[in-house]
Coordinates of C-alpha atoms in Angstrom, one line a residue:
X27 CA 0.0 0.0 0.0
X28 CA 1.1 3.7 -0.9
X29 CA 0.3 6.5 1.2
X30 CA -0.7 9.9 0.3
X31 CA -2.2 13.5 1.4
X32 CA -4.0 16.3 0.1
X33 CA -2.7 19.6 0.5
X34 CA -6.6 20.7 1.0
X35 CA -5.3 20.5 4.3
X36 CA -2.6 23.0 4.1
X37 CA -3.9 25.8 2.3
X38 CA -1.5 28.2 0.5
X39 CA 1.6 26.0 1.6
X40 CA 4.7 26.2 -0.6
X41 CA 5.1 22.9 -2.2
X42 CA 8.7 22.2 -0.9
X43 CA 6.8 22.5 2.6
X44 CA 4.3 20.2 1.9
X45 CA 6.7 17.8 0.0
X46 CA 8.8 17.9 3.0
X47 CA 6.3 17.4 5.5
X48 CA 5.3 13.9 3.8
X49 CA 8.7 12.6 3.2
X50 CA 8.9 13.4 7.2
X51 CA 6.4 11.2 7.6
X52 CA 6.0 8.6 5.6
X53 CA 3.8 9.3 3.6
X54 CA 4.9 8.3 -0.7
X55 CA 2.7 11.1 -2.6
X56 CA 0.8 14.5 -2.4
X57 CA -2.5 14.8 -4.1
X58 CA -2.5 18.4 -5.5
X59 CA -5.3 20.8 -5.1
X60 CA -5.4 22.7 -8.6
X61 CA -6.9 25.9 -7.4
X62 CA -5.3 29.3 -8.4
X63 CA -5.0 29.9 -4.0
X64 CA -2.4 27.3 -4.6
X65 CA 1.1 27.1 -6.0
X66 CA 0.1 24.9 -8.9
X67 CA -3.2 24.8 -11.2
X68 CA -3.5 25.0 -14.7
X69 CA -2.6 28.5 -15.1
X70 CA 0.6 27.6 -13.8
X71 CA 3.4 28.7 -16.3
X72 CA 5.8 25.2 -17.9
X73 CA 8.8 27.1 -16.1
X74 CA 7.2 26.8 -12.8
X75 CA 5.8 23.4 -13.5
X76 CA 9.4 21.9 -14.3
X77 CA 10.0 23.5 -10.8
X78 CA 7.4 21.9 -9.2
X79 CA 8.4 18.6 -10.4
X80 CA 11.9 18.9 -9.4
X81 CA 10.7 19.8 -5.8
X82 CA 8.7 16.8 -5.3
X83 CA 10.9 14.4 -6.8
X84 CA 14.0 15.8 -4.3
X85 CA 11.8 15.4 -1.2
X86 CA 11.4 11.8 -2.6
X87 CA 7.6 11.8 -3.1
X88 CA 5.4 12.0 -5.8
X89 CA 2.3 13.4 -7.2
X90 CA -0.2 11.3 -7.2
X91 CA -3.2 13.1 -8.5
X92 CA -3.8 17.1 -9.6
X93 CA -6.9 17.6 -7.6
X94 CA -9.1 19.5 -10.2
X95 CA -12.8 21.3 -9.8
X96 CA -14.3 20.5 -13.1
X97 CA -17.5 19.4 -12.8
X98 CA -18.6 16.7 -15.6
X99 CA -22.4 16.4 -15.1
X100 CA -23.2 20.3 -14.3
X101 CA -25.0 21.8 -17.1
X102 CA -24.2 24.4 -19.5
X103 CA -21.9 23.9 -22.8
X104 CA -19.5 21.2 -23.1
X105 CA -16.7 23.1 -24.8
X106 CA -15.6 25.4 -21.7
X107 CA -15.6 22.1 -19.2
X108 CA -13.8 20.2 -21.7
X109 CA -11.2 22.6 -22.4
X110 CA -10.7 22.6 -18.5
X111 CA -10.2 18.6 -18.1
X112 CA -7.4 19.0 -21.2
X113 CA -6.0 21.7 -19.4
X114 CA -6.0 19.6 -16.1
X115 CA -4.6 16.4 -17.8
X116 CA -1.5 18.4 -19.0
X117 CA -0.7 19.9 -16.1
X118 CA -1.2 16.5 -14.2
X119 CA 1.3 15.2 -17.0
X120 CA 3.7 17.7 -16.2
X121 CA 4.0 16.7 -12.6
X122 CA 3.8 12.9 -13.5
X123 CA 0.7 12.7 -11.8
X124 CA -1.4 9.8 -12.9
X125 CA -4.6 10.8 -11.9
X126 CA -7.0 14.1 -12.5
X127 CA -9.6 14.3 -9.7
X128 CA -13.2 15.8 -11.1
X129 CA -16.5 16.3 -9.5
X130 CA -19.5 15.4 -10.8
X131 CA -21.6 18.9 -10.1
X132 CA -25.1 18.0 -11.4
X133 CA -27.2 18.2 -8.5
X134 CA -29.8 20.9 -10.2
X135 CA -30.7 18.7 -12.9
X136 CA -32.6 15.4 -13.6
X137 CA -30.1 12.0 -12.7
X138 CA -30.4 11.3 -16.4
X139 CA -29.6 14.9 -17.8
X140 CA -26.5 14.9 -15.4
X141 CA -25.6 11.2 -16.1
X142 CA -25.5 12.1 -19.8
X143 CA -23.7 14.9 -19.5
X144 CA -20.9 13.2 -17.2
X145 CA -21.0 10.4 -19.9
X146 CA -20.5 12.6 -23.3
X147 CA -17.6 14.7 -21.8
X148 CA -15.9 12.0 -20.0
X149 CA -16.1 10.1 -23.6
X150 CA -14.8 12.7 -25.7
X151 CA -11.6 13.6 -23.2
X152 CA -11.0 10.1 -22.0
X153 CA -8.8 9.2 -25.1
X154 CA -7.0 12.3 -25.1
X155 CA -5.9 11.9 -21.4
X156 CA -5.2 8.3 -22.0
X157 CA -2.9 9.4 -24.6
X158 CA -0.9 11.1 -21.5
X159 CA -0.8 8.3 -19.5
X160 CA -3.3 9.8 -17.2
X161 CA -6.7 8.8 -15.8
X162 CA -9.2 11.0 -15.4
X163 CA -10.8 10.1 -11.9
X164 CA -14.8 10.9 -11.3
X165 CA -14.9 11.2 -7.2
X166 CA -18.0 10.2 -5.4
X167 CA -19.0 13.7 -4.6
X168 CA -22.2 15.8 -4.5
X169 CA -24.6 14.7 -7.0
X170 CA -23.2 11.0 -7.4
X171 CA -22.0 10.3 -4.1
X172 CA -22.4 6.5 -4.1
X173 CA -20.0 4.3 -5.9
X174 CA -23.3 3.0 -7.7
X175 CA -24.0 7.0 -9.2
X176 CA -20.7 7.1 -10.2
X177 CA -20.3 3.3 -12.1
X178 CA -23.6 4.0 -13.5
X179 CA -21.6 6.8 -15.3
X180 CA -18.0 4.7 -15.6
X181 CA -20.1 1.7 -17.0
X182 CA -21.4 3.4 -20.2
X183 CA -18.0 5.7 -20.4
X184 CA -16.3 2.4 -20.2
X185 CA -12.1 3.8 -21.5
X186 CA -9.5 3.6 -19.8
X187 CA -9.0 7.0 -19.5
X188 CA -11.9 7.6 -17.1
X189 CA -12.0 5.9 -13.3
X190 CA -13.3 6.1 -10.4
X191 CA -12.1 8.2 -6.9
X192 CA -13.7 6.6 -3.9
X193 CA -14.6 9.7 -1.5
X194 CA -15.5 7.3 1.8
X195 CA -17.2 10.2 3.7
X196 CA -19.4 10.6 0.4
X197 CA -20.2 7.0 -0.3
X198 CA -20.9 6.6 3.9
X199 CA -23.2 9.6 3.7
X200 CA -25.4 8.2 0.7
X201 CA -25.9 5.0 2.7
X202 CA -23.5 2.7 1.4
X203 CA -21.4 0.4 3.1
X204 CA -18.1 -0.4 2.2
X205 CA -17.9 -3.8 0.8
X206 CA -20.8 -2.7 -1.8
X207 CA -18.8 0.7 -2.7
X208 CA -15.8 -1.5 -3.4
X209 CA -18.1 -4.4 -5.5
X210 CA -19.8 -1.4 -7.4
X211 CA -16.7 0.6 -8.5
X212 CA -14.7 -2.5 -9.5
X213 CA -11.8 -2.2 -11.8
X214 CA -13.2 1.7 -12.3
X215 CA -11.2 2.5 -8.8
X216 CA -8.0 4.5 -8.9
X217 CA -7.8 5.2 -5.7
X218 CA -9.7 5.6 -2.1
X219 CA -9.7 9.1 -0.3
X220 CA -9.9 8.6 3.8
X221 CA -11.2 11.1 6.1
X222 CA -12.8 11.2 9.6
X223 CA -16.0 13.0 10.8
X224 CA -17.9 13.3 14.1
X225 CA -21.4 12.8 12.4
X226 CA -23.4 13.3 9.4
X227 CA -24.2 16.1 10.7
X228 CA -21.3 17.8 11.9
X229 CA -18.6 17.2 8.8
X230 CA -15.4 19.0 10.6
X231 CA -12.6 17.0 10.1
X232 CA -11.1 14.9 12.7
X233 CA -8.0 12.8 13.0
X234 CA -8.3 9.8 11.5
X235 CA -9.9 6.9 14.2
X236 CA -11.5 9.8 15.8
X237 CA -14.5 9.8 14.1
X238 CA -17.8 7.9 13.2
X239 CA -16.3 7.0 9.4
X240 CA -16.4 2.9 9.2
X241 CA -12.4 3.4 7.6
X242 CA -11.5 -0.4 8.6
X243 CA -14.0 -1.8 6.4
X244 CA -12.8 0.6 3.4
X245 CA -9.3 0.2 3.9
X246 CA -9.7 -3.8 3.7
X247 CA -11.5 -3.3 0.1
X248 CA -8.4 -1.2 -1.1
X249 CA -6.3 -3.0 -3.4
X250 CA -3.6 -4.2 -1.5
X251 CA -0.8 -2.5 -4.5
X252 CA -2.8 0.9 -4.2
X253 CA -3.2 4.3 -2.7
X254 CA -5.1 5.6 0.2
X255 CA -4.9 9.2 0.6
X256 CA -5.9 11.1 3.9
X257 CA -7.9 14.0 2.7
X258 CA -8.1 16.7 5.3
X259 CA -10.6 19.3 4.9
X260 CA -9.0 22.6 6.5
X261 CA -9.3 24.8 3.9
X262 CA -13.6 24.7 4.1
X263 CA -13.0 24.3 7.9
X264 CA -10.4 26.7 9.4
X265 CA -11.4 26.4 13.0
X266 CA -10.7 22.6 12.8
X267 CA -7.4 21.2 14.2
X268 CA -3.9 22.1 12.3
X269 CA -2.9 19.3 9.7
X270 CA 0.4 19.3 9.7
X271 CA 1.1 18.4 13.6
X272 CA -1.5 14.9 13.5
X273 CA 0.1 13.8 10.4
X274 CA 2.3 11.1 12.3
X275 CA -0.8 10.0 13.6
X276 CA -3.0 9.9 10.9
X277 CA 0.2 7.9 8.9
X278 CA 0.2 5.6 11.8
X279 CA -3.4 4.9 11.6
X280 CA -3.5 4.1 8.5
X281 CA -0.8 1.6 8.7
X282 CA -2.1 -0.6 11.4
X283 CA -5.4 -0.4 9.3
X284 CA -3.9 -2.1 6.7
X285 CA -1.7 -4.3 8.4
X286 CA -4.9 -5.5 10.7
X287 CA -6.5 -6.4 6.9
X288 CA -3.6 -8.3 5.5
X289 CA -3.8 -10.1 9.0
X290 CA -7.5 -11.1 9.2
X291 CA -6.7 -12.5 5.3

């Protein structure tokens, strides 16, 4: 198992900081969030790009996914949200990334409307970021927050350009256990995203094991060659704890989860 974290929990951090901070702790990969508050998003110029990949690589981490907001299902014209996914896909490129996370963003229309328009655009970029070597990942988010929204939409894209990120605070929240999330996104998962909340009512992150989340039961559905990244909301909840100082922990955590699932195996 490879470990990562998203820098949604360190708002505004240089990259060498955050690079540094999960080389410190054992973690193997950064997902990037590709927001213009951050140092890298697709505005980014090539010079500072070649930069940024040069600072991971020196800490000895990766990038394992650019953390895009493109939203696949929203409505509206598919030119200006494909030309965003191309633009995500060559900036993930640039960073050796494999992986471009999207959202899905079509809660204010009908399931069909929104599954067709998640389907058409995820078809006509699919090829184009396979021809990068990256996958484009549709997280179980907001409108298709179950593994079953999402594979509906994976099942009839069906490239191997377009996957599957497993959100387990989304997937919990729309009622599914773990075992079916894993069983419905099958071989559309790239990877899972773990988190911790007090309630379904109260989404503040927590430490990881300090919450409600059922994370055993999704860790032991994670490939056992794959990645689990901790994603740490700070950035939508700035009164919640600092990231940087539970990160032992939360690597910690994560490795006796594992290790407990290779054991009951």
């Amino acid at each position: 198992m490879k470990y990562a974290f998203s820098t949604l929990g360190l708002p505004g951090t240089p990259l060498d900081r955050s690079a540094t901070l999960a080389a410190a702790h054992g973690y193997d990969g950064l997902e990037l969030r590709a927001h213009p508050e951050e140092p890298l998003h697709p505005g980014t110029p090539a010079g500072d790009r070649i930069e940024a990949l040069r600072t991971v690589t020196a800490a000895g981490v990766t990038v394992l996914a650019v953390a895009g907001y493109a939203k696949v299902a929203a409505r509206g014209e598919d030119a200006p949200v494909l030309a965003e996914l191309r633009s995500l896909v060559r900036l993930a490129a640039d960073v050796e990334a494999p992986y471009v996370r999207v959202f899905p963003g079509g809660g204010d229309l009908p399931e069909p409307e929104a599954d067709a328009n998640a389907v058409r655009r995820l078809l006509s970029v699919a090829p184009f970021a396979e021809r990068h070597g990256i996958r484009i990942l549709l997280e179980t988010h907001d409108s298709h927050r179950t593994a079953a929204a999402v594979a509906g939409v994976l099942d009839r894209v069906a490239q191997p350009g377009a996957g599957a990120l497993w959100d387990v605070l989304h997937t919990w929240l729309g009622g599914e256990r773990p075992a079916q999330s894993r069983r419905s996104l099958g071989g559309h998962l790239g990877y899972l995203q773990v988190k911790d909340v007090a309630s379904a009512e109260d989404l503040t992150p927590l430490g990881l094991g300090a919450g409600v989340l059922p994370l055993a039961e999704a860790v032991a559905c994670a490939p056992p060659d794959g990645w689990l990244c901790w994603e740490y909301e700070r950035r939508w909840y700035p009164g919640a704890a600092e990231f940087a100082g539970q990160l032992a922990q939360g690597r910690a955590h994560l490795g006796r989860l594992v290790a407990h699932g290779a054991h009951a195996e």
